[in-house]
PDB file of C-alpha atoms in Angstrom:
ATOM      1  CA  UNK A  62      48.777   2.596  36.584  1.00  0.00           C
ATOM      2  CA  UNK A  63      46.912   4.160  33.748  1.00  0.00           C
ATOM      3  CA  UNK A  64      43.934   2.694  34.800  1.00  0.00           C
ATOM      4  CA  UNK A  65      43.506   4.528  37.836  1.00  0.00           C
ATOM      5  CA  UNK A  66      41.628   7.570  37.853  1.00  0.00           C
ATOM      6  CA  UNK A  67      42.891  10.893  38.702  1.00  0.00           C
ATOM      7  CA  UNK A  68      42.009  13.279  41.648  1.00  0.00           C
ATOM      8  CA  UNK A  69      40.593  16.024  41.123  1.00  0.00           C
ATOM      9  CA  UNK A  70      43.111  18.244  42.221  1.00  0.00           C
ATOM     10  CA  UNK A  71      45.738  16.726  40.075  1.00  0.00           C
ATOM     11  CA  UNK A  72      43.667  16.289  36.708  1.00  0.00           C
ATOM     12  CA  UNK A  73      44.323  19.972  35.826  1.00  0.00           C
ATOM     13  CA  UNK A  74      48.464  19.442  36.071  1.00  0.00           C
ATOM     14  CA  UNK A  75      47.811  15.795  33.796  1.00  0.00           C
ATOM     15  CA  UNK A  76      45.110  17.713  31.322  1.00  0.00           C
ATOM     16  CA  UNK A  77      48.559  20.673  31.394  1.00  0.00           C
ATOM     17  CA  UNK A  78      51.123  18.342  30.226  1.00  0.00           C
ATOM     18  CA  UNK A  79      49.030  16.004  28.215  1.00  0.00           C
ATOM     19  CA  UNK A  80      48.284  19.849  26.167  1.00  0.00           C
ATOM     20  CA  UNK A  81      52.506  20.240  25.947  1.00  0.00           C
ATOM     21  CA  UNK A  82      53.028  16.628  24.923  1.00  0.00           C
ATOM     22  CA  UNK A  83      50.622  17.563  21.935  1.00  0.00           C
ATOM     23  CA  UNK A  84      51.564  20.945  21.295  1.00  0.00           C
ATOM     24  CA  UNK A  85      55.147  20.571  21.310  1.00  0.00           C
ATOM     25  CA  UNK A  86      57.439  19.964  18.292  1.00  0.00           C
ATOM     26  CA  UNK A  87      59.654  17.683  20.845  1.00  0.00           C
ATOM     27  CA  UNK A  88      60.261  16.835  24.420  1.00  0.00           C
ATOM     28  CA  UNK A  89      63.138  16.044  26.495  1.00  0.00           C
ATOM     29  CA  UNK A  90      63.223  14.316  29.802  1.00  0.00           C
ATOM     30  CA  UNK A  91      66.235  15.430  32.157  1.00  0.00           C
ATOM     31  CA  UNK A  92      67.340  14.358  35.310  1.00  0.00           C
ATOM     32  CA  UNK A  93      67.799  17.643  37.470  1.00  0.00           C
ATOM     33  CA  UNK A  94      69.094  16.103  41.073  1.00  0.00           C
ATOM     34  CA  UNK A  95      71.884  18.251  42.155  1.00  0.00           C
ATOM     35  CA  UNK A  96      70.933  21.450  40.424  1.00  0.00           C
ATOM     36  CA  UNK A  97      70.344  24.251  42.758  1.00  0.00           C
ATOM     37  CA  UNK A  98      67.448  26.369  42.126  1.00  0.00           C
ATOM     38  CA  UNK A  99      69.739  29.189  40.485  1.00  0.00           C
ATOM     39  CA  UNK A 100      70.822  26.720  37.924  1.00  0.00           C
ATOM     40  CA  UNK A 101      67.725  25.575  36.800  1.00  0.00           C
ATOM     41  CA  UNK A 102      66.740  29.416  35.812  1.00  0.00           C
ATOM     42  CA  UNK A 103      70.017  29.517  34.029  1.00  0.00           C
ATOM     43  CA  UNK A 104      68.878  26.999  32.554  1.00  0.00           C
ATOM     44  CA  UNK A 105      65.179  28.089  31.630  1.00  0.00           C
ATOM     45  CA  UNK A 106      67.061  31.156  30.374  1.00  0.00           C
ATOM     46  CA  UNK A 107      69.269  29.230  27.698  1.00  0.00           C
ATOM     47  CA  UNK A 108      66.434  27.519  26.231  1.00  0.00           C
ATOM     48  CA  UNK A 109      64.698  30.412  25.082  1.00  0.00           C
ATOM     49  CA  UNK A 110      61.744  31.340  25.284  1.00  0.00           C
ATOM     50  CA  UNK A 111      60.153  28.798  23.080  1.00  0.00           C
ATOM     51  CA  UNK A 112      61.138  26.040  25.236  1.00  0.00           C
ATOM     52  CA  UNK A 113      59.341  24.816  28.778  1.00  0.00           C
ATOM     53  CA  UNK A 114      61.466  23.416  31.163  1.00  0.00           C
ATOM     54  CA  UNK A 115      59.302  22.645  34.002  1.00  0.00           C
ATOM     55  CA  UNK A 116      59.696  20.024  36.814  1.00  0.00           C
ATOM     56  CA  UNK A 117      57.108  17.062  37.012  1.00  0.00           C
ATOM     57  CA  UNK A 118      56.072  14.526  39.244  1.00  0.00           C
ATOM     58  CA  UNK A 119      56.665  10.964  37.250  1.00  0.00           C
ATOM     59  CA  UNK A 120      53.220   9.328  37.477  1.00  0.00           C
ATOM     60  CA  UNK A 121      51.837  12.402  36.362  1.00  0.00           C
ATOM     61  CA  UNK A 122      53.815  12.557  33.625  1.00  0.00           C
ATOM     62  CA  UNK A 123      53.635   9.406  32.703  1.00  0.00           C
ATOM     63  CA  UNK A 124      49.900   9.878  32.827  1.00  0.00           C
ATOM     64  CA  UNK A 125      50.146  13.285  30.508  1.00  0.00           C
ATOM     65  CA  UNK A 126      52.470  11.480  27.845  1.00  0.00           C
ATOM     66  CA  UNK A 127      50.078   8.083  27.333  1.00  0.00           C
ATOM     67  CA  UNK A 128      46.773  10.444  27.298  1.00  0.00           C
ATOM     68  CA  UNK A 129      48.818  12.334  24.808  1.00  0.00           C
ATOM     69  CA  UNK A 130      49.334   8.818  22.518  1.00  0.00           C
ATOM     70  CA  UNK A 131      53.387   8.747  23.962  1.00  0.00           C
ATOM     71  CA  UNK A 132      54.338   5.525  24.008  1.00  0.00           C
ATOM     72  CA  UNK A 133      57.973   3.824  25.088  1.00  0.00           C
ATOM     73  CA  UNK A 134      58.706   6.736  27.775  1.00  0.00           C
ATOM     74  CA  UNK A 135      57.390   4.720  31.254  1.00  0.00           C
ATOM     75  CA  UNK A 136      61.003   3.787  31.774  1.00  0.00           C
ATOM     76  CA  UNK A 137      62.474   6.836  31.680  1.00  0.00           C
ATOM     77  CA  UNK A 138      60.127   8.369  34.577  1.00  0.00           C
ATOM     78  CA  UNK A 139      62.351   7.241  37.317  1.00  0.00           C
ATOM     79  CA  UNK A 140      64.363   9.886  39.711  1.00  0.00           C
ATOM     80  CA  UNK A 141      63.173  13.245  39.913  1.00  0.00           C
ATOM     81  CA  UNK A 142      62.032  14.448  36.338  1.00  0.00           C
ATOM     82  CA  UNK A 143      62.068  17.757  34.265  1.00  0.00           C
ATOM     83  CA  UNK A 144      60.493  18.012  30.995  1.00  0.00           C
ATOM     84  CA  UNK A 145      61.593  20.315  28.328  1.00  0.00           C
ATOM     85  CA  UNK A 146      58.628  21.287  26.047  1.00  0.00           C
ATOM     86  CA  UNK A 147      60.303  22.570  22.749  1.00  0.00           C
ATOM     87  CA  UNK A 148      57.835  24.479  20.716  1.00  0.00           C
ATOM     88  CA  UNK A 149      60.458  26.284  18.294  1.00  0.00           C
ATOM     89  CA  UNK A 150      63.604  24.133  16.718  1.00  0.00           C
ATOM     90  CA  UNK A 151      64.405  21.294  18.417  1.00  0.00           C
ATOM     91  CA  UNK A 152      67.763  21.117  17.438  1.00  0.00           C
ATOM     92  CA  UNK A 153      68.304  24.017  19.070  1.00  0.00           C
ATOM     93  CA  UNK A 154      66.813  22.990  22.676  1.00  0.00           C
ATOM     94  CA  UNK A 155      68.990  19.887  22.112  1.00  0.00           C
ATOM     95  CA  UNK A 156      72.219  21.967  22.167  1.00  0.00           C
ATOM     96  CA  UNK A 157      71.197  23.953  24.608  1.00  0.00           C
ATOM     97  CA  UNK A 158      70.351  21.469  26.796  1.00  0.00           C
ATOM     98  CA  UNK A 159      73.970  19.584  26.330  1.00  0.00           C
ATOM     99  CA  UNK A 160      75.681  22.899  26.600  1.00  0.00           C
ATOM    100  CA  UNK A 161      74.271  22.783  29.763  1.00  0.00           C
ATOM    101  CA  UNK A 162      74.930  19.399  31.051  1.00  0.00           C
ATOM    102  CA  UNK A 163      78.544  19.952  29.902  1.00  0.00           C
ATOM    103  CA  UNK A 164      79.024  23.036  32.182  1.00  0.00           C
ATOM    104  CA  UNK A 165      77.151  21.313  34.987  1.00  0.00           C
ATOM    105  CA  UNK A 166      77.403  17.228  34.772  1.00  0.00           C
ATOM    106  CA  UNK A 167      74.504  16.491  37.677  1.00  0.00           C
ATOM    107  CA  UNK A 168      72.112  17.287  34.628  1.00  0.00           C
ATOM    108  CA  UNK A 169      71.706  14.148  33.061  1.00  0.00           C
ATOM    109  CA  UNK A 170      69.629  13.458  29.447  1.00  0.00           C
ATOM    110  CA  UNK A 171      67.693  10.796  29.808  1.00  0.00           C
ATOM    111  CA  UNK A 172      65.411  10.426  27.070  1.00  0.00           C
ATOM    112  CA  UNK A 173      63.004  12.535  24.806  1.00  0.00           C
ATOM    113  CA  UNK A 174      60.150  12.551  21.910  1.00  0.00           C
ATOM    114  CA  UNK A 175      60.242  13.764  19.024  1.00  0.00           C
ATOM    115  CA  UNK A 176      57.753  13.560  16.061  1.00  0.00           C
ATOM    116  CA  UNK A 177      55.931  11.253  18.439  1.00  0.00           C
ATOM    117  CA  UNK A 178      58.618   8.818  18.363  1.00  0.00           C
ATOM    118  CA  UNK A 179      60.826   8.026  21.698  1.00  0.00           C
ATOM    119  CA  UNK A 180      64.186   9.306  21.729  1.00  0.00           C
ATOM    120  CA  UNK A 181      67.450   7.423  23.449  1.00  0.00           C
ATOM    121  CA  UNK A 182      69.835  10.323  25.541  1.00  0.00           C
ATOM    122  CA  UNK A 183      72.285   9.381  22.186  1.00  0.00           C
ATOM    123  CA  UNK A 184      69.627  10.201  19.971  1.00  0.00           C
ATOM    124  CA  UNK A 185      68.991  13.273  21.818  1.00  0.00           C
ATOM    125  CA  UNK A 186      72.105  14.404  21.584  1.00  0.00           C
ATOM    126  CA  UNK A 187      72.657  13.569  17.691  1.00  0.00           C
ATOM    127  CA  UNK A 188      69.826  15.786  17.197  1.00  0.00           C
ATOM    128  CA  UNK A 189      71.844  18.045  18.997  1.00  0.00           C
ATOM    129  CA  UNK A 190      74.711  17.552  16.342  1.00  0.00           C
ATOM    130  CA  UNK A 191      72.405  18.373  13.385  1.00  0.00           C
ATOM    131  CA  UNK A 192      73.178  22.036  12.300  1.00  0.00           C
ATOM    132  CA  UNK A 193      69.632  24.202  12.882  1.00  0.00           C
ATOM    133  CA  UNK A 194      66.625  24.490  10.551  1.00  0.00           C
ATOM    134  CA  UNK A 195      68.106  27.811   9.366  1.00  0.00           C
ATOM    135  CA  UNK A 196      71.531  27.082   8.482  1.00  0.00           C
ATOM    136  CA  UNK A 197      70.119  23.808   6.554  1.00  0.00           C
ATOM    137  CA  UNK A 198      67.810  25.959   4.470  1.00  0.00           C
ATOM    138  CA  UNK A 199      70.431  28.649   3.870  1.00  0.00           C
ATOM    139  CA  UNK A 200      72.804  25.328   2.509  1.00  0.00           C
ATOM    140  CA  UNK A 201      69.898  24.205   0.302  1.00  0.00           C
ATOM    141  CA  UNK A 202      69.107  27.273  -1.106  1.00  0.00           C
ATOM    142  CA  UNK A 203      72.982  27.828  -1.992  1.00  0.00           C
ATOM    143  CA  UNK A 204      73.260  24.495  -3.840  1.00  0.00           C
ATOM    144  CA  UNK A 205      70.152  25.325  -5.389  1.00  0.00           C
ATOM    145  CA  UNK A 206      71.290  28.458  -6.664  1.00  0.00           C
ATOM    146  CA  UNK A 207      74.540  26.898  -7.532  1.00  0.00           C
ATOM    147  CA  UNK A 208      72.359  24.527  -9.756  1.00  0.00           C
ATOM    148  CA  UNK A 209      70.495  27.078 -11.397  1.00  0.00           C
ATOM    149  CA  UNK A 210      73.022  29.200 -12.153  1.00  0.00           C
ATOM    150  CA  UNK A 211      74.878  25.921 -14.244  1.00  0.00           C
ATOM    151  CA  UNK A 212      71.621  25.688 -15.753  1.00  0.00           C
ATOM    152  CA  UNK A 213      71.343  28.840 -16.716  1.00  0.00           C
ATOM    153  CA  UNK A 214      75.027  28.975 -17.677  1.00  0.00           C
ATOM    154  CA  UNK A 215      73.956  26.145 -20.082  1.00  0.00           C
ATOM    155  CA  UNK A 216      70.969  26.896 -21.477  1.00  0.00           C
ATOM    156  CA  UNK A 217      73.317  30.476 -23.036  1.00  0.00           C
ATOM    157  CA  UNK A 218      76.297  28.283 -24.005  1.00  0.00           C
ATOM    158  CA  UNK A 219      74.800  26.875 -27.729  1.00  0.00           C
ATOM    159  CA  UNK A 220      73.055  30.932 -28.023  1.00  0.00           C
ATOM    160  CA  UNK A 221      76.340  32.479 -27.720  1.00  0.00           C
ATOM    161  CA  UNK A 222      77.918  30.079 -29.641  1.00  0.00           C
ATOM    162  CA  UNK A 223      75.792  30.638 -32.215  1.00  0.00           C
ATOM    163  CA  UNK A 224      76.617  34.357 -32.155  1.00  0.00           C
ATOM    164  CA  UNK A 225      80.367  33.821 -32.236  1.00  0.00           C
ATOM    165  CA  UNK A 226      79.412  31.687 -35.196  1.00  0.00           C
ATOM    166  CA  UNK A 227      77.501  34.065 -36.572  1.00  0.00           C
ATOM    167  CA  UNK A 228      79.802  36.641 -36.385  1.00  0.00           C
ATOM    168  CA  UNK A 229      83.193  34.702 -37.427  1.00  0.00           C
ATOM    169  CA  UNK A 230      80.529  34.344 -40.948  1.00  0.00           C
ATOM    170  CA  UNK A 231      80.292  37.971 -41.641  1.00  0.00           C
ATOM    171  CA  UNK A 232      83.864  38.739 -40.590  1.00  0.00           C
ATOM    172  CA  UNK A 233      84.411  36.133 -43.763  1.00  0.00           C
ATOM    173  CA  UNK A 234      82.554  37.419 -45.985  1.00  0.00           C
ATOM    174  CA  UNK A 235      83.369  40.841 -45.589  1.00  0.00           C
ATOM    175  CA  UNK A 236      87.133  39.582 -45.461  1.00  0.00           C
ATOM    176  CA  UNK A 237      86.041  38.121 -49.150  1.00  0.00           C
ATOM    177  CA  UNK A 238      84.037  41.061 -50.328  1.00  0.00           C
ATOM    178  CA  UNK A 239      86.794  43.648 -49.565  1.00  0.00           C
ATOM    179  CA  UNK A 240      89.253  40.620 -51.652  1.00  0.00           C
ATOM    180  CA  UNK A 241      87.337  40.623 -54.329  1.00  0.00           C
ATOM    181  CA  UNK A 242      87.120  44.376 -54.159  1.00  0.00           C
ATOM    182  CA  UNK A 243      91.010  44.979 -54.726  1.00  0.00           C
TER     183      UNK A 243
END
């Protein structure tokens, strides 16, 4: 199959998705039968804007994703096909795109890449279990903090012991002086 050569009039739609297979942080292949045209803009509207969700014929796809250097996705380009091009964090495409298939079951998961590596539908949706990029940086940066802040804590303990020490000395001696004094 991907040794035929393309028509003309369909080499600008391959050299299209081949450019969102590269340029995209992840993909997801859905199965859309059953979704009425209203649904599927719902749907473009939950993904945000820096997600594609656009319909595709399967051998052009399949075409797109092997130009692009996809590999292990020819068996999921069976049925009628949607991609989802995530640009932004794909853990949050992920959830939106179960949310989705929750509230309306004929949209089916089938597949997806991500870091140029094929994705299962369960893999797919354990991304979609991870929390997002921004709530895992805002964790590290907490126990990072949390770190520093022991450091710090004991890089002062032997300095302020060594004032207490300090001071318990002249407390003495002045409790001595002011003895020998009387």
């Amino acid at each position: 199959m991907a040794d035929k050569p393309v028509r003309a009039d369909k080499a600008s739609a391959v050299s299209e998705l081949t450019d969102n297979f590269r340029n995209s942080a992840a993909t997801v292949l859905t199965e859309y039968r059953g979704l009425t045209v209203k649904q599927i803009t719902e749907l473009r509207r939950s993904l945000g804007k820096e997600t594609k969700y656009s319909v595709s014929k399967n051998t052009l796809a399949k075409r797109a994703a092997t130009d692009a250097g996809i590999e292990g996705l020819d068996a999921l380009f069976t049925g009628p096909t949607a991609l989802a091009f995530v640009s932004g964090d794909p853990v949050e495409a992920a959830k939106s795109l179960r949310a989705f298939a929750k509230a309306n079951p004929v949209l089916k998961i089938k597949g997806g890449v991500f870091e140029g590596k094929p994705l299962t539908a369960d893999e797919v949706n354990k991304l979609a279990d991870l929390e997002s990029r921004e709530v895992l940086l805002a964790k590290l940066a907490g126990a990072m903090k949390g770190n520093l802040s022991k450091a710090a804590a004991t890089f002062q303990a032997p300095l302020s012991q060594a004032v207490r020490l300090v001071d318990a000395l002249r407390a003495e001696r002045e409790k001595d002086g002011s003895a020998e004094a009387a």
